[in-house]
Amino acid sequence: MEVGSQLSVVRSTNVVLDSGICPADIIIKGDKIVGIHTELTTAPQLCNQQMLDVGDLMVMPGVVDSHVHVNEPGRTDWEGYWTATRAAAAGGITTLIDMPLNSNPPTTTLENFHTKLNAARDKCFVDTGFWGGVIPGNQSALRPMIEAGVPGFKCFLIHSGVDEFPHVTEADLRMSLAELHGTDRVLLFHAERELTHVNPPLNNPCAYATFLATRPDEMEVEAIRLVIKLCLQYRVRCHIVHLSTAEALPLIDEARKAGALLTVETTPHYLSLAAEDIPNGATQYKCCPPIRTKSNQEKLWSALKAGKIDMVVSDHSPCTAELKLLKSGNFLMAWGGISSLQFGLPLFWTSARQRGFTVLDIVNLMCRNTARLCGMENRKGSLVVGKDADIVIWDPDREFEVTETLIHHKNKMTPYLGRKLHGDVFATIVRGKIVYMQGKFPSKAFGEFILNNTTQ
């Protein structure tokens, strides 16, 4: 079986269905799953069928990563659709949603959205959706972008890191939420706020503790307090991206009990990296909000186990090596962002399996709930008849080491280099076609745009 092949059957003794893990044949016609036969001997013999029998490898719904910075157009030296979506395919991701920044222009007007679509066309190896952006003064652009197919919007409550995507005030948010009311679109928040009394000493910019002190938990907590207030008032779906502090969890819990339409995500770097282990000058670990302490990390794991964090996404935010200032090791000046798109599944699984999580938990946290966030649950996120035949085939027990030669991101810099992970991806199937298998990709990119439950 070659990459690029259109499949009609995928067979395994370990298929992850809504009802559990069992032997099954997944029957595919065109883009869709048309049958699931849990008694393998009853599968119909199709004429000229293309069957991929993977033995006891795990067959699972493809990962839906709803938080990816592809950076095209405008910053293709950081990343781009061709490299990002190949990395996604190699990591078992069958759908990704691109953030409205750090591409330039950002996705904050209908014209800019069309510019991004043109830049991405024929370059995506996996299916791709696009978030819009909320910035000061663009409220009138939101409805046109909704009509064009964005599943929602992202905003920043603090400087975004790029000047063309300015952060919003409470007044801006009120105007935007009024526009979004009744649309069923979601507003995503980078939830940190500047606090006037946070003014720590900056003695050693190469020490991680110096940087961490500039982004205390309180900055997230106060931002989330504002999000909750507005979420309850406007009755619009709101979502906290990349939660790093466990101190906000009681607030979020109380808000949901009060009826807030609020969801929250975290990322593998907050779940697998800890402040105490970050060496001086190791700016590849810098991100915002920051990686916090081990004790905080364990509280995030407990919240995941209790269902109080809804999903795990990559927040893949790459840049060039020069912007990380590795030579000077200055955490205060280096670009903040971690590259991990290709390794989200094994990163999460490596830590999760030690804490009693199962593959079924992965499906909920990385497939089903992310698809629901993006309004794609009718097509993506589970192996169900009628949905897209998006499948990852992987070995949860196989260990591998992250090396530069394995990485398909444009820039190979990541804090995970040299790390040994469990969960090796064998093949990735997007709408019935093999888009990755054992290190190989097809010559043509088969991914489609996912726009407002339609395909372009």
XYZ file of C-alpha atoms in Angstrom:
456
model
C 0.000 0.000 0.000
C 1.459 3.383 -1.025
C 0.964 6.870 0.362
C -1.738 8.665 -1.571
C -3.784 5.468 -1.948
C -7.553 5.675 -1.556
C -8.648 3.036 0.963
C -11.874 1.074 1.130
C -11.186 -0.884 4.350
C -9.003 -0.327 7.411
C -8.752 -3.398 9.651
C -7.312 -3.773 13.141
C -7.864 -5.779 16.297
C -7.771 -2.449 18.206
C -10.238 0.080 16.790
C -11.337 2.950 19.036
C -15.110 3.350 18.686
C -17.513 5.329 20.857
C -18.467 2.067 22.561
C -14.865 1.083 23.349
C -11.869 -0.621 21.771
C -12.534 -3.766 19.730
C -11.563 -5.607 16.523
C -13.252 -3.973 13.540
C -13.233 -3.203 9.848
C -13.779 0.444 8.944
C -15.515 0.511 5.554
C -14.801 3.615 3.486
C -16.407 4.940 0.324
C -14.972 8.140 -1.052
C -14.425 10.546 1.840
C -16.783 8.890 4.304
C -17.070 5.993 6.691
C -19.970 3.940 5.345
C -19.766 0.923 7.649
C -18.135 -0.446 10.781
C -18.044 -4.221 11.138
C -16.992 -5.431 14.565
C -17.195 -9.059 13.475
C -14.347 -9.086 11.001
C -15.590 -12.160 9.166
C -18.834 -10.375 8.219
C -17.201 -7.552 6.292
C -18.434 -7.565 2.707
C -15.923 -8.375 0.002
C -15.694 -5.256 -2.125
C -14.675 -5.370 -5.752
C -11.123 -4.041 -6.173
C -11.088 -3.135 -2.499
C -8.018 -1.469 -1.038
C -7.668 -2.974 2.419
C -5.082 -1.840 4.950
C -4.771 -4.531 7.637
C -2.599 -3.149 10.449
C -2.788 -6.119 12.815
C -2.972 -4.972 16.426
C -1.938 -1.339 15.882
C -4.317 1.218 17.384
C -6.836 2.667 14.917
C -8.281 5.897 16.288
C -10.075 9.013 15.028
C -7.599 11.501 13.596
C -6.493 14.218 15.996
C -8.165 17.628 15.562
C -5.685 20.313 16.639
C -7.600 23.553 17.083
C -4.618 25.750 18.007
C -1.886 26.057 15.374
C 0.110 29.072 14.160
C 1.039 28.379 10.524
C 2.268 31.965 9.872
C 1.522 32.035 6.133
C 1.358 34.461 4.395
C 3.918 36.932 5.647
C 6.194 34.899 7.907
C 6.948 31.791 5.913
C 10.512 31.707 7.249
C 8.836 30.748 10.555
C 6.508 28.078 9.115
C 4.067 27.566 6.239
C 1.195 25.336 5.154
C 3.341 22.820 3.277
C 5.647 22.100 6.213
C 3.104 22.542 9.024
C 0.523 20.208 7.530
C 3.138 17.546 6.735
C 4.255 17.731 10.376
C 0.609 17.477 11.409
C 0.091 14.378 9.258
C 3.228 12.771 10.689
C 1.765 13.361 14.156
C -1.623 11.779 13.484
C -3.448 15.095 13.051
C -6.079 14.990 10.311
C -7.546 18.470 10.839
C -5.905 21.636 12.110
C -7.318 25.096 12.683
C -4.951 27.951 11.881
C -4.782 30.950 14.198
C -5.367 34.455 12.776
C -1.805 35.493 13.699
C 1.239 35.417 13.198
C 0.475 35.503 9.503
C 0.716 38.945 7.955
C -1.817 40.195 7.125
C -3.687 38.732 10.096
C -7.132 37.191 9.563
C -9.064 40.217 10.813
C -11.026 41.226 7.681
C -12.794 39.346 4.911
C -10.144 40.511 2.432
C -7.350 39.221 4.665
C -9.205 35.930 5.088
C -9.334 35.490 1.320
C -5.621 36.340 1.161
C -4.936 33.528 3.616
C -7.109 31.048 1.690
C -5.218 31.841 -1.492
C -1.896 31.367 0.310
C -2.966 27.968 1.676
C -4.533 26.565 -1.487
C -3.010 23.280 -2.713
C -0.463 23.265 0.151
C -2.372 21.428 2.901
C -1.716 17.724 3.523
C -4.485 17.621 6.155
C -7.867 19.336 6.309
C -7.556 22.918 7.499
C -9.872 25.478 9.060
C -9.193 29.081 9.969
C -9.989 31.199 13.029
C -10.740 34.866 12.527
C -9.322 37.553 14.777
C -10.863 40.265 16.966
C -8.830 43.456 17.251
C -9.833 47.019 18.154
C -12.211 48.472 15.581
C -12.920 45.406 13.422
C -16.381 44.567 14.787
C -18.026 45.222 11.423
C -15.779 42.574 9.813
C -16.923 39.733 12.065
C -20.249 38.849 10.424
C -18.771 38.808 6.897
C -16.045 36.426 8.083
C -18.673 34.219 9.736
C -20.563 34.054 6.446
C -17.294 33.129 4.715
C -16.815 30.175 7.033
C -14.706 30.929 10.103
C -15.793 28.852 13.145
C -14.980 31.656 15.565
C -12.479 34.314 16.549
C -9.439 34.838 18.742
C -8.435 37.915 20.714
C -5.642 38.932 23.074
C -6.079 40.691 26.406
C -2.356 41.568 26.429
C 0.173 42.494 23.720
C 0.166 39.662 21.183
C 3.835 39.907 20.279
C 3.102 41.306 16.794
C 1.985 44.888 16.239
C -0.498 44.094 13.439
C -2.660 42.122 15.907
C -3.258 44.572 18.794
C -4.923 43.470 22.014
C -8.468 44.476 22.935
C -9.963 46.428 25.808
C -13.127 45.566 27.692
C -14.971 48.133 25.564
C -13.744 46.417 22.374
C -14.890 43.077 23.733
C -18.356 44.335 24.523
C -18.842 45.540 20.944
C -17.500 42.270 19.527
C -19.606 40.067 21.809
C -22.699 42.024 20.820
C -21.893 41.185 17.183
C -21.365 37.500 18.000
C -24.496 37.077 20.109
C -26.864 34.630 18.433
C -24.321 33.364 15.881
C -23.194 30.289 17.876
C -19.613 31.243 17.019
C -17.003 31.040 19.770
C -14.615 33.752 20.966
C -11.175 32.496 22.000
C -9.166 34.438 24.580
C -5.451 34.660 25.195
C -6.155 35.285 28.856
C -3.413 37.373 30.429
C -3.716 41.005 31.553
C -1.050 43.509 32.436
C -1.068 44.330 36.149
C 0.434 47.634 37.269
C 1.827 46.214 40.505
C 3.733 43.413 38.736
C 7.232 44.865 38.494
C 9.725 42.180 39.493
C 13.499 42.706 39.575
C 15.134 41.762 36.282
C 18.536 40.826 37.610
C 19.458 37.921 35.337
C 17.596 37.791 32.005
C 19.119 34.364 31.274
C 17.485 32.784 34.327
C 14.070 31.264 33.662
C 12.890 32.377 37.103
C 13.416 35.999 36.036
C 11.053 35.594 33.086
C 8.530 33.559 35.080
C 8.267 36.355 37.642
C 7.147 38.749 34.871
C 4.106 36.554 34.011
C 2.638 35.525 37.396
C -0.468 33.366 37.784
C -2.428 36.456 38.773
C -2.198 37.831 35.228
C -4.119 34.804 33.950
C -6.564 34.766 36.848
C -7.537 38.419 36.401
C -7.967 38.000 32.652
C -10.158 34.935 33.142
C -12.214 36.849 35.700
C -13.020 39.403 32.965
C -13.810 36.677 30.402
C -16.240 35.034 32.807
C -18.022 38.294 33.547
C -18.568 39.013 29.856
C -19.400 35.397 29.007
C -22.215 35.359 31.542
C -23.501 38.757 30.474
C -23.546 38.256 26.691
C -24.352 34.517 26.542
C -21.752 33.922 23.839
C -19.566 30.808 23.738
C -16.146 31.695 25.142
C -12.968 29.631 25.242
C -9.747 30.033 27.221
C -6.732 29.058 25.125
C -3.570 27.507 26.587
C -4.429 27.630 30.292
C -1.193 27.379 32.266
C -2.221 28.268 35.822
C -4.233 25.928 38.014
C -5.164 28.910 40.191
C -7.906 29.856 37.709
C -9.638 26.463 37.869
C -11.981 27.275 40.804
C -13.143 30.437 38.988
C -13.829 28.451 35.816
C -15.693 25.771 37.757
C -17.930 28.309 39.479
C -18.617 30.108 36.202
C -19.798 26.920 34.540
C -22.058 26.154 37.465
C -23.510 29.650 37.003
C -24.265 28.844 33.342
C -21.265 30.310 31.525
C -20.796 28.844 28.026
C -17.098 28.448 28.790
C -14.553 25.865 27.637
C -10.835 25.643 28.334
C -7.779 23.996 26.812
C -4.247 23.288 27.924
C -1.179 22.089 26.045
C 1.476 19.363 26.232
C 4.143 21.852 27.314
C 2.251 22.769 30.466
C 1.633 19.074 31.148
C 5.123 17.724 30.458
C 7.602 20.567 31.144
C 8.243 22.258 34.485
C 9.895 25.532 35.489
C 12.284 23.807 37.897
C 13.855 21.836 35.023
C 14.476 24.675 32.556
C 18.213 25.489 32.271
C 19.570 29.017 32.174
C 19.533 30.447 28.651
C 17.296 27.678 27.253
C 14.938 30.061 25.447
C 13.408 27.259 23.382
C 11.251 26.752 26.508
C 9.851 30.289 26.473
C 6.137 30.687 25.815
C 3.310 32.891 27.083
C 1.675 32.194 29.418
C 4.768 30.527 30.839
C 5.574 26.984 31.843
C 4.988 26.894 35.599
C 5.957 24.680 38.534
C 5.636 20.924 38.956
C 3.023 21.351 41.674
C 0.946 23.521 39.335
C 1.359 20.903 36.602
C -0.039 18.138 38.791
C -3.103 20.268 39.486
C -3.645 20.631 35.728
C -3.483 16.841 35.386
C -6.025 16.458 38.186
C -8.325 18.929 36.443
C -8.036 16.991 33.187
C -8.884 13.766 34.993
C -11.918 15.433 36.599
C -13.182 16.823 33.270
C -12.539 20.428 34.280
C -10.198 21.047 31.336
C -11.900 20.172 28.059
C -9.117 19.588 25.575
C -5.390 19.363 24.852
C -3.962 21.165 21.792
C -0.467 21.922 20.543
C -0.382 25.739 20.426
C 2.335 25.197 17.821
C 4.019 28.614 17.648
C 7.307 28.386 15.763
C 9.829 31.026 14.757
C 13.336 31.193 13.342
C 16.309 30.233 15.510
C 17.522 33.839 15.428
C 14.380 35.098 17.180
C 14.942 32.678 20.071
C 18.265 34.413 20.880
C 19.893 31.133 21.820
C 23.379 32.687 21.789
C 22.552 35.304 24.407
C 19.964 33.151 26.203
C 17.923 36.238 27.091
C 14.471 35.020 28.139
C 13.094 38.557 28.361
C 13.893 39.418 24.741
C 13.466 36.051 22.990
C 10.338 35.198 21.006
C 7.790 33.250 23.046
C 6.417 30.121 21.428
C 6.992 26.359 21.354
C 7.110 24.100 18.300
C 5.415 20.779 18.965
C 2.756 20.191 16.299
C 4.129 16.829 15.180
C 4.477 15.444 18.697
C 1.255 16.412 20.480
C -0.163 12.880 20.521
C 2.945 11.089 21.882
C 3.756 13.957 24.256
C 0.349 13.776 25.857
C 0.228 9.980 25.879
C 3.720 9.573 27.377
C 2.693 11.482 30.502
C -1.000 10.535 30.518
C -0.429 6.771 30.476
C 1.505 7.103 33.744
C -1.505 8.778 35.366
C -4.201 6.276 34.507
C -5.506 7.889 31.321
C -6.608 5.653 28.451
C -6.759 5.939 24.668
C -10.467 6.725 25.068
C -9.443 9.815 27.052
C -7.214 10.873 24.155
C -10.177 10.704 21.789
C -12.237 12.925 24.080
C -9.487 15.469 24.749
C -7.775 15.643 21.351
C -10.418 14.603 18.805
C -14.052 14.861 19.871
C -13.965 17.996 22.066
C -11.714 19.971 19.728
C -13.990 19.119 16.791
C -16.973 20.319 18.822
C -15.211 23.600 19.680
C -14.790 24.295 15.964
C -18.324 23.287 14.976
C -16.998 20.255 13.068
C -18.439 17.479 15.219
C -20.781 16.384 12.427
C -17.734 15.479 10.303
C -14.722 15.054 12.564
C -13.623 13.679 15.911
C -14.936 10.091 16.049
C -15.180 6.914 13.990
C -18.878 6.928 13.153
C -20.776 6.001 9.995
C -21.400 9.158 7.974
C -18.366 11.059 9.242
C -15.150 11.731 7.343
C -12.770 8.767 7.182
C -10.088 10.562 9.222
C -7.914 7.997 10.985
C -4.594 7.777 12.807
C -2.897 4.384 13.100
C -0.312 4.247 15.848
C 1.527 2.087 18.365
C 0.934 3.376 21.908
C 3.723 1.160 23.300
C 6.490 1.936 20.848
C 9.133 4.339 22.117
C 11.108 6.738 19.927
C 13.487 9.633 20.416
C 12.769 13.128 19.057
C 15.609 13.981 16.667
C 16.022 16.731 14.091
C 15.824 14.222 11.246
C 12.340 13.181 12.371
C 10.965 16.721 12.541
C 8.910 18.021 9.608
C 8.353 21.536 10.994
C 10.274 24.147 9.005
C 12.369 25.132 12.042
C 13.644 22.142 14.008
C 14.118 23.954 17.303
C 11.981 22.512 20.088
C 12.474 21.815 23.801
C 11.650 18.170 23.097
C 14.832 17.349 21.148
C 16.418 14.244 22.653
C 13.291 13.349 24.593
C 12.046 9.762 24.457
C 8.304 9.438 23.880
C 5.764 6.624 23.709
C 3.286 6.473 20.847
C 4.699 6.148 17.339
C 2.444 7.122 14.429
C 2.422 4.499 11.669
C -0.031 6.118 9.227
C -2.506 8.966 8.916
C -5.588 8.845 6.703
C -7.548 11.952 5.692
C -10.984 11.333 4.156
C -9.936 7.849 3.086
C -6.537 8.731 1.569
C -3.180 7.832 3.107
C -1.419 11.168 3.651
C 1.414 9.790 5.770
C 2.886 6.327 6.291
C 6.200 5.365 7.888
C 7.954 8.634 7.104
C 6.532 9.101 3.615
C 4.058 11.611 2.159
C 2.267 11.755 -1.203
C 3.627 14.200 -3.756
C 0.292 16.040 -3.824
C -1.394 17.735 -0.881
C -4.928 16.292 -0.504
C -6.165 18.461 2.382
C -9.293 20.567 1.959
C -10.501 23.752 3.614
C -13.177 23.240 6.258
C -15.371 26.318 6.144
C -18.544 26.562 8.226
C -19.369 22.876 7.724
C -18.727 23.133 3.990
C -15.712 22.176 1.912
C -13.850 24.429 -0.484
